[in-house]
Short mmCIF file of C-alpha atoms and ligand atoms in Angstrom, two decimals:
data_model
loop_
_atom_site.label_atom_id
_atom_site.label_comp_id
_atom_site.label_asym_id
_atom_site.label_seq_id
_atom_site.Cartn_x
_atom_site.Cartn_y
_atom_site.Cartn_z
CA UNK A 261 34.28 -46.30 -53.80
CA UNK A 262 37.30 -45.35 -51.86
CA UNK A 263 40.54 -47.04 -52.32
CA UNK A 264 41.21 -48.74 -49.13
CA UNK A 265 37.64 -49.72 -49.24
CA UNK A 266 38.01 -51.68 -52.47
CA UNK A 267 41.75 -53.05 -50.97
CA UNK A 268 39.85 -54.03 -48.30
CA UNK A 269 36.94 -55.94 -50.46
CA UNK A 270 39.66 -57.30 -52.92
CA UNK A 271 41.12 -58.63 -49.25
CA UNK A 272 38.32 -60.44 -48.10
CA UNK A 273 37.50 -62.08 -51.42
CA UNK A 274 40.62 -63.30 -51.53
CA UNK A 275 40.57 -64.86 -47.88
CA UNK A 276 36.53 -66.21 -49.15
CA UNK A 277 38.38 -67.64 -51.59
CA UNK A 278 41.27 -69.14 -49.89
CA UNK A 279 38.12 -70.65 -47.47
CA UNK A 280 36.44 -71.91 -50.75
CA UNK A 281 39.33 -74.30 -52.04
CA UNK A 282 40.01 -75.13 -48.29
CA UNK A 283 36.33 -76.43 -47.98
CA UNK A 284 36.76 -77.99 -51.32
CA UNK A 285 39.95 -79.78 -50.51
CA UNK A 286 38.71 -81.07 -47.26
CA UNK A 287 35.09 -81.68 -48.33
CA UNK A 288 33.34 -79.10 -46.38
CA UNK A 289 32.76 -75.60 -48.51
CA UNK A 290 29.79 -74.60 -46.36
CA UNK A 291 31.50 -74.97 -42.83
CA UNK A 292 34.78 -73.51 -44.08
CA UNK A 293 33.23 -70.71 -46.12
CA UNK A 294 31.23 -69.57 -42.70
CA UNK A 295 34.16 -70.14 -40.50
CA UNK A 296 35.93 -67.70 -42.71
CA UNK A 297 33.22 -65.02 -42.27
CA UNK A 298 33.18 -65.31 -38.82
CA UNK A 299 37.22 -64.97 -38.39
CA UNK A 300 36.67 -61.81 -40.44
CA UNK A 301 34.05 -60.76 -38.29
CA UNK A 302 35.71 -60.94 -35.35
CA UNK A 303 38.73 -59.43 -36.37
CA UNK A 304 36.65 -56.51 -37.80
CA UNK A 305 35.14 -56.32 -33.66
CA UNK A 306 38.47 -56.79 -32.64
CA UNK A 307 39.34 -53.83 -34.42
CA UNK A 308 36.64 -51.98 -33.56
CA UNK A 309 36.63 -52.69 -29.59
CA UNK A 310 40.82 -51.67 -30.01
CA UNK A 311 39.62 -48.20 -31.71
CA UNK A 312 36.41 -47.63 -29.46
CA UNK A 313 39.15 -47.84 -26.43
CA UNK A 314 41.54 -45.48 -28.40
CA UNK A 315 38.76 -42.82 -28.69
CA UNK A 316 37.97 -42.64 -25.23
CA UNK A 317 41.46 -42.23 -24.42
CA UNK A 318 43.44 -40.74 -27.12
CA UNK A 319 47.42 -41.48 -26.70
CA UNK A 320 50.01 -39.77 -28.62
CA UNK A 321 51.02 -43.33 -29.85
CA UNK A 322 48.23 -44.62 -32.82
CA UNK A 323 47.45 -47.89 -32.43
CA UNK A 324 48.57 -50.21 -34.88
CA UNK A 325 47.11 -52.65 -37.55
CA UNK A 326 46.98 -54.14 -40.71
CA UNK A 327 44.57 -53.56 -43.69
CA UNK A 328 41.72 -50.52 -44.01
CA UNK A 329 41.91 -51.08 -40.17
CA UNK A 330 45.60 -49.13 -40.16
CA UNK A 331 44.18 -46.74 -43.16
CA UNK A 332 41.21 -45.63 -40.17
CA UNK A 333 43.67 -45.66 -36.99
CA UNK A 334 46.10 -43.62 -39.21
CA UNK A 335 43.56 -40.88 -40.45
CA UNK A 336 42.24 -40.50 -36.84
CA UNK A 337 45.79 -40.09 -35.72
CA UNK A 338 46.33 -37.23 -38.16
CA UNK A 339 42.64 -35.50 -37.43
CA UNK A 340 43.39 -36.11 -33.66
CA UNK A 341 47.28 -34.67 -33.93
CA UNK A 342 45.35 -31.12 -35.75
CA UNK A 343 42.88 -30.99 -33.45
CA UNK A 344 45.64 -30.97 -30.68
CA UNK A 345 47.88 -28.20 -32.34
CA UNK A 346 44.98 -26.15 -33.37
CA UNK A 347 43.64 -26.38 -29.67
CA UNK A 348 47.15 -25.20 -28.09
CA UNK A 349 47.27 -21.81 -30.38
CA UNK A 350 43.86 -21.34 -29.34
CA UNK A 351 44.73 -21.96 -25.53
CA UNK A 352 47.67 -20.00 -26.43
CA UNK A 353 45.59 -17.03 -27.84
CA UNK A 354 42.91 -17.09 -25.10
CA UNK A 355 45.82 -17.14 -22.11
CA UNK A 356 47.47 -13.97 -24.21
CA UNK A 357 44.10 -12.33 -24.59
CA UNK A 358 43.32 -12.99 -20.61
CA UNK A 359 47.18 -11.66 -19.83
CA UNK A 360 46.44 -8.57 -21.95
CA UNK A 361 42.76 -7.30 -20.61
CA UNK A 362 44.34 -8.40 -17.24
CA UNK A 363 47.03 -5.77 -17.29
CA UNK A 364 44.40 -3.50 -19.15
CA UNK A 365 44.05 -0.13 -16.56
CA UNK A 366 40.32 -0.06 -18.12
CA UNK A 367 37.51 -1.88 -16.97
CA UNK A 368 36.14 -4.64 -19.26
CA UNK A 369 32.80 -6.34 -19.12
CA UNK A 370 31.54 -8.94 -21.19
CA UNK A 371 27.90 -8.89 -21.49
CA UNK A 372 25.26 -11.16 -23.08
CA UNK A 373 21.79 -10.17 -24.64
CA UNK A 374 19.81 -9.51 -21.33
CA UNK A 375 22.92 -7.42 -19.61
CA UNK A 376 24.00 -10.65 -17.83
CA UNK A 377 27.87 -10.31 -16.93
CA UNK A 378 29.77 -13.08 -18.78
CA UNK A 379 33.33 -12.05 -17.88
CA UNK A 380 35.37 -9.20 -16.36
CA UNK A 381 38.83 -8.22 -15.63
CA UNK A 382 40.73 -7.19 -12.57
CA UNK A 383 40.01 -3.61 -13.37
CA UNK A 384 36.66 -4.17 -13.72
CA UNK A 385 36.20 -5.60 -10.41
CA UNK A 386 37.98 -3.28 -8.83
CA UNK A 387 35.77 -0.63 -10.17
CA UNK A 388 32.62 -1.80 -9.72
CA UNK A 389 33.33 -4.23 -6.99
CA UNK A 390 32.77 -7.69 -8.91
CA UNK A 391 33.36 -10.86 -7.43
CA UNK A 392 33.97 -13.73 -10.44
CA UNK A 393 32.29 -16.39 -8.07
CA UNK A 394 28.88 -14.35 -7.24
CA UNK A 395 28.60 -11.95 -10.08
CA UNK A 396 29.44 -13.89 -12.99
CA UNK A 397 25.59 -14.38 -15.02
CA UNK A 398 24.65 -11.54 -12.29
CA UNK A 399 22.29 -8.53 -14.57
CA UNK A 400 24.78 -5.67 -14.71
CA UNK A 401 22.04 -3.19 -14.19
CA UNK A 402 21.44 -5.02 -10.60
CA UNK A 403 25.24 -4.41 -9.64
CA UNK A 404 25.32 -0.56 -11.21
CA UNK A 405 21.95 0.90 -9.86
CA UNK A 406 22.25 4.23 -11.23
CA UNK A 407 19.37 5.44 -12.83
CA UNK A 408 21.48 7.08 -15.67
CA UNK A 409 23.08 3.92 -16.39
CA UNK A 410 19.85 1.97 -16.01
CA UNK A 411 18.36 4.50 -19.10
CA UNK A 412 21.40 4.29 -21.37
CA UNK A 413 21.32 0.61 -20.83
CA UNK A 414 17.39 0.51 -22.15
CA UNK A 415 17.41 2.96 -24.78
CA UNK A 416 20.50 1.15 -26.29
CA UNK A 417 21.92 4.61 -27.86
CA UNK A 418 25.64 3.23 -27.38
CA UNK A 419 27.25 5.86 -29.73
CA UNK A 420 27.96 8.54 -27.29
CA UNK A 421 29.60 7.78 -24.27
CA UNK A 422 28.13 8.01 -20.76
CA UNK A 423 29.64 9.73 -17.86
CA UNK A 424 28.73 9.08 -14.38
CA UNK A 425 29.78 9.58 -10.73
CA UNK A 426 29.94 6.33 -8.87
CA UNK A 427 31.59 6.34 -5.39
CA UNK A 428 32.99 9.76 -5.77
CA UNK A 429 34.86 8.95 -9.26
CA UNK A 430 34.14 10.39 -12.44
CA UNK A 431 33.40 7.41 -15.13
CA UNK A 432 33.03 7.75 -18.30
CA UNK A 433 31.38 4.52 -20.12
CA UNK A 434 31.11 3.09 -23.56
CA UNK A 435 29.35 -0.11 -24.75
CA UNK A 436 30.11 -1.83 -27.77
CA UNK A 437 28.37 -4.84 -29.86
CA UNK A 438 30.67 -6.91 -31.28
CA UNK A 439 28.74 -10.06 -32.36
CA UNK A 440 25.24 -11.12 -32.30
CA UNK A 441 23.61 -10.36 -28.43
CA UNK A 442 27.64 -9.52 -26.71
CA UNK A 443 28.23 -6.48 -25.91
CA UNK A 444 31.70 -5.09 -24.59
CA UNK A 445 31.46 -2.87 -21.53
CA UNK A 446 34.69 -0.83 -21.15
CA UNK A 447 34.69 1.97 -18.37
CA UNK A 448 37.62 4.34 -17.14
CA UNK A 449 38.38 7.01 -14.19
CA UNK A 450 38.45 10.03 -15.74
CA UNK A 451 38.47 11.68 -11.89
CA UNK A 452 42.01 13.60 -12.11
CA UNK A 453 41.70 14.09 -16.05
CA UNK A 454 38.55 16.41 -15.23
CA UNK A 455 39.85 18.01 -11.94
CA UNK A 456 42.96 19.61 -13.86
CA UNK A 457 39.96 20.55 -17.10
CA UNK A 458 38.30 22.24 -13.79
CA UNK A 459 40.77 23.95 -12.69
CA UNK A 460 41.99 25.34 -16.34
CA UNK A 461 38.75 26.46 -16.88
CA UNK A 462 38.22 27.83 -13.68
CA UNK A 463 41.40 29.41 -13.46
CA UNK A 464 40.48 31.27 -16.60
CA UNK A 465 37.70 32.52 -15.34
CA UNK A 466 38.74 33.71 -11.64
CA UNK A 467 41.27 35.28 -13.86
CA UNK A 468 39.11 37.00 -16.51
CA UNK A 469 36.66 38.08 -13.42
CA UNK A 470 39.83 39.75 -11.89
CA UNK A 471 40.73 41.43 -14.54
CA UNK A 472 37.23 43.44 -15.12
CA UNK A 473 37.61 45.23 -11.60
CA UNK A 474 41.10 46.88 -12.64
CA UNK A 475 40.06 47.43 -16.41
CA UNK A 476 36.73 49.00 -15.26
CA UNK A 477 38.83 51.68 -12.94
CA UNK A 478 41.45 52.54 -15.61
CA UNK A 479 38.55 53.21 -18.37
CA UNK A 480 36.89 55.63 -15.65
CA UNK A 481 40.63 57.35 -15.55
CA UNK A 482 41.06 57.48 -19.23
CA UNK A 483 37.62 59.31 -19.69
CA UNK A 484 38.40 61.54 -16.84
CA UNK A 485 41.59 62.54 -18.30
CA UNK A 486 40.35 62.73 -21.67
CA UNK A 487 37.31 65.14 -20.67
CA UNK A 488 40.13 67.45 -18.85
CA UNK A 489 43.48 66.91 -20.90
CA UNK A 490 44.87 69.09 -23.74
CA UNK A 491 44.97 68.06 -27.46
CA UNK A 492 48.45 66.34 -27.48
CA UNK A 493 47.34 63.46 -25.34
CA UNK A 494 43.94 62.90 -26.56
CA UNK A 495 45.00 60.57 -29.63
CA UNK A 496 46.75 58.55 -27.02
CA UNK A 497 43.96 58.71 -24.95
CA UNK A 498 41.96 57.09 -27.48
CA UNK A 499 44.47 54.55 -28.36
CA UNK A 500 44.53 53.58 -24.47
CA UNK A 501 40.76 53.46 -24.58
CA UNK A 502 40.25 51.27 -27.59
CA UNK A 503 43.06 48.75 -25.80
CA UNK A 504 40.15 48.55 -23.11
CA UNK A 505 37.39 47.94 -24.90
CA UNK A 506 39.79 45.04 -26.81
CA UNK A 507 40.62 43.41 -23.22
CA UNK A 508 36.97 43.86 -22.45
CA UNK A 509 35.61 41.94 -25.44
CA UNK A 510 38.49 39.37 -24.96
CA UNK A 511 37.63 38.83 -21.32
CA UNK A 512 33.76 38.95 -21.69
CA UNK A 513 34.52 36.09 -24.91
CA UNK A 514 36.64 33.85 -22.08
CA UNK A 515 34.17 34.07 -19.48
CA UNK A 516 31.43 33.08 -22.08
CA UNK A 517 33.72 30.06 -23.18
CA UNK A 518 34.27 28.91 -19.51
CA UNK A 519 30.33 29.38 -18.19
CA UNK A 520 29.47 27.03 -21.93
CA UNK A 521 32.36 24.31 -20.26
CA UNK A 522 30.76 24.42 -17.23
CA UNK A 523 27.39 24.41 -17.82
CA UNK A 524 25.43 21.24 -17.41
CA UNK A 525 25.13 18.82 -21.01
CA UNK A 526 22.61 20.18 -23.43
CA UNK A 527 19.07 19.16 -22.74
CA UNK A 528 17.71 17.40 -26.29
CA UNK A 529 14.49 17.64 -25.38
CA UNK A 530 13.99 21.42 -25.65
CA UNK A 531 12.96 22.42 -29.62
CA UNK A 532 14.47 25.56 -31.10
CA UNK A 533 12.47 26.72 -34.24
CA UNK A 534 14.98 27.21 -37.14
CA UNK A 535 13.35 29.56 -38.79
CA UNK A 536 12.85 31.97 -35.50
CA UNK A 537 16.29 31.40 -34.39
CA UNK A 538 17.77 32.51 -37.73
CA UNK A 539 15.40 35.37 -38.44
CA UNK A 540 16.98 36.89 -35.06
CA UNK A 541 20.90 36.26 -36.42
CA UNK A 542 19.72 37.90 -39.41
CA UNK A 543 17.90 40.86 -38.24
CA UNK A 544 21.29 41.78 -35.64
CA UNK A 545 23.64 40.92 -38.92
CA UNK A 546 21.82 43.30 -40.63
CA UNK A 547 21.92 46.04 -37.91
CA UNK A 548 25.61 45.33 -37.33
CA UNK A 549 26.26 45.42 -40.91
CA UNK A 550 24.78 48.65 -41.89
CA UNK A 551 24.36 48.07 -45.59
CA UNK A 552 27.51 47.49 -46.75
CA UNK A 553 26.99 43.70 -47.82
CA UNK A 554 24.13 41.98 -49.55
CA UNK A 555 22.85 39.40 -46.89
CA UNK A 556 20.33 37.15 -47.70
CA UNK A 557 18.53 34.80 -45.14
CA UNK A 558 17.13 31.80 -47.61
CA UNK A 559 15.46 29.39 -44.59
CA UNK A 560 12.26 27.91 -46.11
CA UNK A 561 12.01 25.18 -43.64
CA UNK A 562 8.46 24.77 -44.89
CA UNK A 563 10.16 23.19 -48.45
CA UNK A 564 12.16 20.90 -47.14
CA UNK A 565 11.65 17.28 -47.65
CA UNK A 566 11.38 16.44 -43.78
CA UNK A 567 9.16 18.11 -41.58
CA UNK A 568 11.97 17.84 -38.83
CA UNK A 569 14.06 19.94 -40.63
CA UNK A 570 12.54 22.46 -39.16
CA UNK A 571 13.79 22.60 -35.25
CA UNK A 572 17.02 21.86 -33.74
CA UNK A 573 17.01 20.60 -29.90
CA UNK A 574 19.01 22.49 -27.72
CA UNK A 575 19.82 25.95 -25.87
CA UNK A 576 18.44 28.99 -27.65
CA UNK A 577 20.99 31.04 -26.88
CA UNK A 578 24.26 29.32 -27.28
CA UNK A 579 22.74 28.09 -30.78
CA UNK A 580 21.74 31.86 -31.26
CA UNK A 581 25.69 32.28 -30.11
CA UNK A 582 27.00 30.49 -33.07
CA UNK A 583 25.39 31.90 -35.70
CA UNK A 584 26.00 35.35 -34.25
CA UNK A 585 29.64 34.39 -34.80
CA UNK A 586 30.14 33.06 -38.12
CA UNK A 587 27.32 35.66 -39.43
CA UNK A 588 30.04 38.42 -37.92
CA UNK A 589 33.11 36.77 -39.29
CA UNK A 590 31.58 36.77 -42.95
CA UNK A 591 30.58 40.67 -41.99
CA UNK A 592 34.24 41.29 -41.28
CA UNK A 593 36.16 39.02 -43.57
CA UNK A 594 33.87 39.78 -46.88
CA UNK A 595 34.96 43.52 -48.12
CA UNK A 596 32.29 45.73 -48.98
CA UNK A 597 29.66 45.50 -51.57
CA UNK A 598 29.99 41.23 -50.91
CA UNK A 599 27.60 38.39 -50.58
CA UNK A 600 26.62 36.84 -47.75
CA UNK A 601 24.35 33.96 -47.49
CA UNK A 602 22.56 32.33 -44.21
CA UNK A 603 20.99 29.47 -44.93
CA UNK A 604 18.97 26.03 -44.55
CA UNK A 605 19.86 22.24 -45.76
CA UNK A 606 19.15 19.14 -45.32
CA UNK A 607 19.48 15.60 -46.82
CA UNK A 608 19.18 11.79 -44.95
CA UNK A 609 21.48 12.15 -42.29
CA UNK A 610 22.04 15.91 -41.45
CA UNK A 611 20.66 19.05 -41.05
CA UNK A 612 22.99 21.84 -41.76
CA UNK A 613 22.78 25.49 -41.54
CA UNK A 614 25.53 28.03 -43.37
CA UNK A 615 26.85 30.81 -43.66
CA UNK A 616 28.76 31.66 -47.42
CA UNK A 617 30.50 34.63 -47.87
CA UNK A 618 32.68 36.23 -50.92
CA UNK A 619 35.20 37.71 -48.82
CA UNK A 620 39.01 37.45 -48.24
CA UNK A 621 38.78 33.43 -47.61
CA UNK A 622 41.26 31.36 -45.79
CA UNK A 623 44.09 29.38 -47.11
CA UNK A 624 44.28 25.48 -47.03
CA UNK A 625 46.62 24.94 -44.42
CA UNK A 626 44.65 27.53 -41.91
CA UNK A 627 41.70 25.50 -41.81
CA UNK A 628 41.98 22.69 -39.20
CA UNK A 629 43.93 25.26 -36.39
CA UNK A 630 40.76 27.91 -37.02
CA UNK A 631 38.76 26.42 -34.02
CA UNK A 632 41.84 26.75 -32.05
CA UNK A 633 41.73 29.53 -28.79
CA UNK A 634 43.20 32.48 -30.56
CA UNK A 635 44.55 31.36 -33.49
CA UNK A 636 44.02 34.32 -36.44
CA UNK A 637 45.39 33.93 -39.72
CA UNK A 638 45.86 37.77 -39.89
CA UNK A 639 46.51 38.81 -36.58
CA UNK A 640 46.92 42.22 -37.80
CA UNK A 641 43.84 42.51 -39.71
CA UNK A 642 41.89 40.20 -37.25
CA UNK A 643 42.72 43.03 -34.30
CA UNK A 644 41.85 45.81 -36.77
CA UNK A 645 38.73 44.70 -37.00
CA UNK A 646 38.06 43.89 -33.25
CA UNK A 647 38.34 40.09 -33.59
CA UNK A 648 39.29 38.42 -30.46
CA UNK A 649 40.26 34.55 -32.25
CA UNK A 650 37.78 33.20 -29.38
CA UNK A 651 34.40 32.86 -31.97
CA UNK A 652 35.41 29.96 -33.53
CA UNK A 653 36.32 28.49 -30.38
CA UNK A 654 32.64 28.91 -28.91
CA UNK A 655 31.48 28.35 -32.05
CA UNK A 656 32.58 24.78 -31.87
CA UNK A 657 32.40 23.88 -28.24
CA UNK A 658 28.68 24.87 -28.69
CA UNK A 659 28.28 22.57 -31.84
CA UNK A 660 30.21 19.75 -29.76
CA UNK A 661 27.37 20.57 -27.18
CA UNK A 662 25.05 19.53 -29.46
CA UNK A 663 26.88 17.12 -31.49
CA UNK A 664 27.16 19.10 -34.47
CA UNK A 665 30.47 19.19 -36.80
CA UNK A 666 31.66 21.76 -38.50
CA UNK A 667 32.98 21.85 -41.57
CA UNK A 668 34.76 24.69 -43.27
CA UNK A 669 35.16 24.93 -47.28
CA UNK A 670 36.82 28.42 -48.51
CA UNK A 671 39.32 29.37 -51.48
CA UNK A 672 41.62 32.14 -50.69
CA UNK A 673 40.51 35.04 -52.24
CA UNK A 674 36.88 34.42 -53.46
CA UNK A 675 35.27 33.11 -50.01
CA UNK A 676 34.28 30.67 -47.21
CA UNK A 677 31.41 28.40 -46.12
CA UNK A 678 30.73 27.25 -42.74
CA UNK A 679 28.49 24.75 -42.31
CA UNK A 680 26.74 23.15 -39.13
CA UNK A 681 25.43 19.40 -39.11
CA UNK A 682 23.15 18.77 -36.53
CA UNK A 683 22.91 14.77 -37.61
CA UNK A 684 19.09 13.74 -37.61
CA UNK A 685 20.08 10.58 -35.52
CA UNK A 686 20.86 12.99 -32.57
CA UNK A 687 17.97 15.15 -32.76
CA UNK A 688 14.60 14.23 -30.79
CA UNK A 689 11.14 13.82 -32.49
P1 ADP B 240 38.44 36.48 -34.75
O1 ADP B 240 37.86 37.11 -33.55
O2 ADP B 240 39.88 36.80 -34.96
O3 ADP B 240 37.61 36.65 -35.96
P2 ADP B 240 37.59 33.74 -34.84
O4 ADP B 240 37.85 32.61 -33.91
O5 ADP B 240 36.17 34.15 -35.04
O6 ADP B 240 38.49 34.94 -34.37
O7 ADP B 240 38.19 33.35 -36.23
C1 ADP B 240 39.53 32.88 -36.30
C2 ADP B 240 40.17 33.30 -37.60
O8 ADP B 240 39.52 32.64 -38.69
C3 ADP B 240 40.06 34.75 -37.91
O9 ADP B 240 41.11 35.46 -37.32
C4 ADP B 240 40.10 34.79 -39.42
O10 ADP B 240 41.43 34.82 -39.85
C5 ADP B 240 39.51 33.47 -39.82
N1 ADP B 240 38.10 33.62 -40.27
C6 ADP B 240 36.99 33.38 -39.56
N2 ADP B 240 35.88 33.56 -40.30
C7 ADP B 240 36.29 33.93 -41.51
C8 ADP B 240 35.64 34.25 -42.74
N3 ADP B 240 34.29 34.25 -42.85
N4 ADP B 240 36.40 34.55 -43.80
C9 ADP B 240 37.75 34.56 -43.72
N5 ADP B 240 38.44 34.26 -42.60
C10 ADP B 240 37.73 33.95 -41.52
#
């Protein structure tokens, strides 16, 4: 039993008591014994009519009383004052909150479980042209009919972004869960961002087109002056010519990169057998190579614990691309007499494919700028050997493509890996 309950027992024993020698005194126990009671219950309804009227209108003054009456008032005071405070931070919070996604130069969308719109920002109506009085509850798919957006909104892949034109604007679009059946919906204009990509890229390859014209005519010069000059300028001759073929390679490799950029996104839903695909890199390694390395191609798709394992989805040839690459890079990197291995893995989440050599490897601190447009380590050796520092930079816009990573392990001296993962949850069954 609580304490002001027992106070308040102790209380009205004492007052029955006071009745009792009251009724004894003046011969009536009986009448004054149930006049008592009924004082004390109508103080009790007093009390209780005072605090029903307090509820219903909370003041910031408690009303007062005496007994386990002013225990009550004063413990509904206190819950009431927390209630108050903890109500203004949250007011507080949710005005900062609206302030903040207000001033926000994305678009934000609340949704709920069916794709209803719950709330938006400023942005967001701007963007998509949302009114709060019409739209609010509205199906978001009904106000966005695109059937792009209709599809990513069904399949409910919301990993990867999606990227849309919608009155002439680029958008790019990302959906987030962030509690049971509410999504977030945040969109932005990526327009100029893509224009000046565009123009880089075609830039690069308006220039790399220009330059074949003017390369082409001075390699028909050199081999007309090298069919009718004397001995003396025949070493330079060559020298000149070998230049040529160097800007050639370096302009075909930046044309290649610029036609991947522009191509349209990689359609998943065309299978490339693993073990065809990789019998071709190994078949032109080994031509390229002419027996100067031990290559071995170890792709037994049939062991492997998944039967998927056994296609990536994709294009043919840019796949075809980046094994060409790193299969070429071990050729040159790995002196002769070295290993190098092409081959198959797999476990729950990815499906990789490597190439391992023994050769020169790279140092530590080369590793993350490799993927870089011509970044060599050896820019020396890397020319000596014809290398352009553009194959690692297809190499990964293709895997990007296709969501692939790569990841490069080597130790100077004694070799490198490179290793695609083509994760399983991207790749169609
Ligand atoms: P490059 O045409 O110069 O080979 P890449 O983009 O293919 O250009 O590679 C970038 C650099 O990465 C190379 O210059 C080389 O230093 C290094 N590299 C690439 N592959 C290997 C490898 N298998 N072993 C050692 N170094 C490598």
């Amino acid at each position: 039993m609580t304490a002001p309950l027992q106070r308040e027992l102790v209380v009205l024993a004492a007052w029955l008591f006071v009745m009792l020698i009251l009724g004894a005194v003046f011969n009536s126990v009986t009448g004054f014994l149930l006049a008592g009671l009924l004082a004390y219950v109508a103080w009790n309804l007093y009390n209780l009519n005072k605090l029903s009227k307090w509820l219903a209108k909370p003041s910031k003054h408690s009303p007062e009383s005496i007994g386990v009456w002013d225990e009550v008032y004063y413990q509904l005071y206190n819950l009431y004052k927390r209630q108050r405070k903890a109500r203004r931070k949250l007011t507080d919070i949710l005005n900062r909150f609206q302030k903040s996604t207000q001033a926000l130069p994305y678009a934000a969308i609340i949704l709920n479980q069916y794709n209803e719109i719950e709330w938006f920002n400023p942005a967001a109506s701007q963007m998509f042209d949302l009114h709060k009085r019409i739209d609010i509850g509205q199906r978001i798919d009904n106000l966005i009919r695109l059937p792009e957006f209709t599809k990513y909104l069904q399949h409910k892949k919301f990993k990867q972004p999606l990227k849309f034109i919608l009155h002439k604007k680029k958008i790019i679009l990302n959906i987030t869960k962030y509690s049971e059946g509410q999504y977030l919906l945040s969109a932005r204009d990526i327009t100029a961002m893509s224009q000046v990509v565009n123009m880089r890229r075609d830039f690069i390859s308006n220039a790399s087109h220009e330059l074949r014209t003017p390369l082409t005519v001075m390699s028909g010069y050199v081999e007309f002056l090298s069919h009718n000059a004397g001995d003396n300028i025949k070493v330079p001759l060559e020298k000149i010519e070998e230049q040529i073929v160097r800007m050639n390679k370096i302009i075909s490799e930046l044309i290649e990169l610029a036609k991947i950029e522009s191509s349209a996104t990689i359609d998943s839903s065309v299978r490339v057998e693993i073990n065809a695909l990789l019998q071709d890199v190994y078949n032109e390694a080994l031509s390229l190579d002419n027996n100067e390395h031990r290559i071995v191609l170890d792709i037994d798709t049939d062991d492997l614990k998944h039967k998927d394992a056994r296609y990536l989805y994709g294009n043919y040839d840019e796949l075809r691309m980046v094994f060409s690459n790193l299969m070429t890079n071990a050729i040159r990197y790995t002196p002769p007499d070295g290993d190098i291995k092409l081959f198959v893995s797999e476990n729950d989440t990815v499906i990789s494919i490597a190439v391992q050599d023994s050769g020169v490897g790279i140092q530590y601190e080369h590793i993350p700028r490799l993927t870089e447009r011509f970044y060599r380590v050896d820019e020396g050796r890397s020319r000596e050997i014809g290398g352009t520092g553009l194959g690692l930079a297809i190499v990964k816009h293709v895997l990007d493509r296709h969501s692939a990573n790569l990841a490069i392990q080597s130790e100077y001296g004694k070799g490198s890996l490179f290793r695609c993962d083509f994760p399983r949850s991207k790749l169609e069954h």
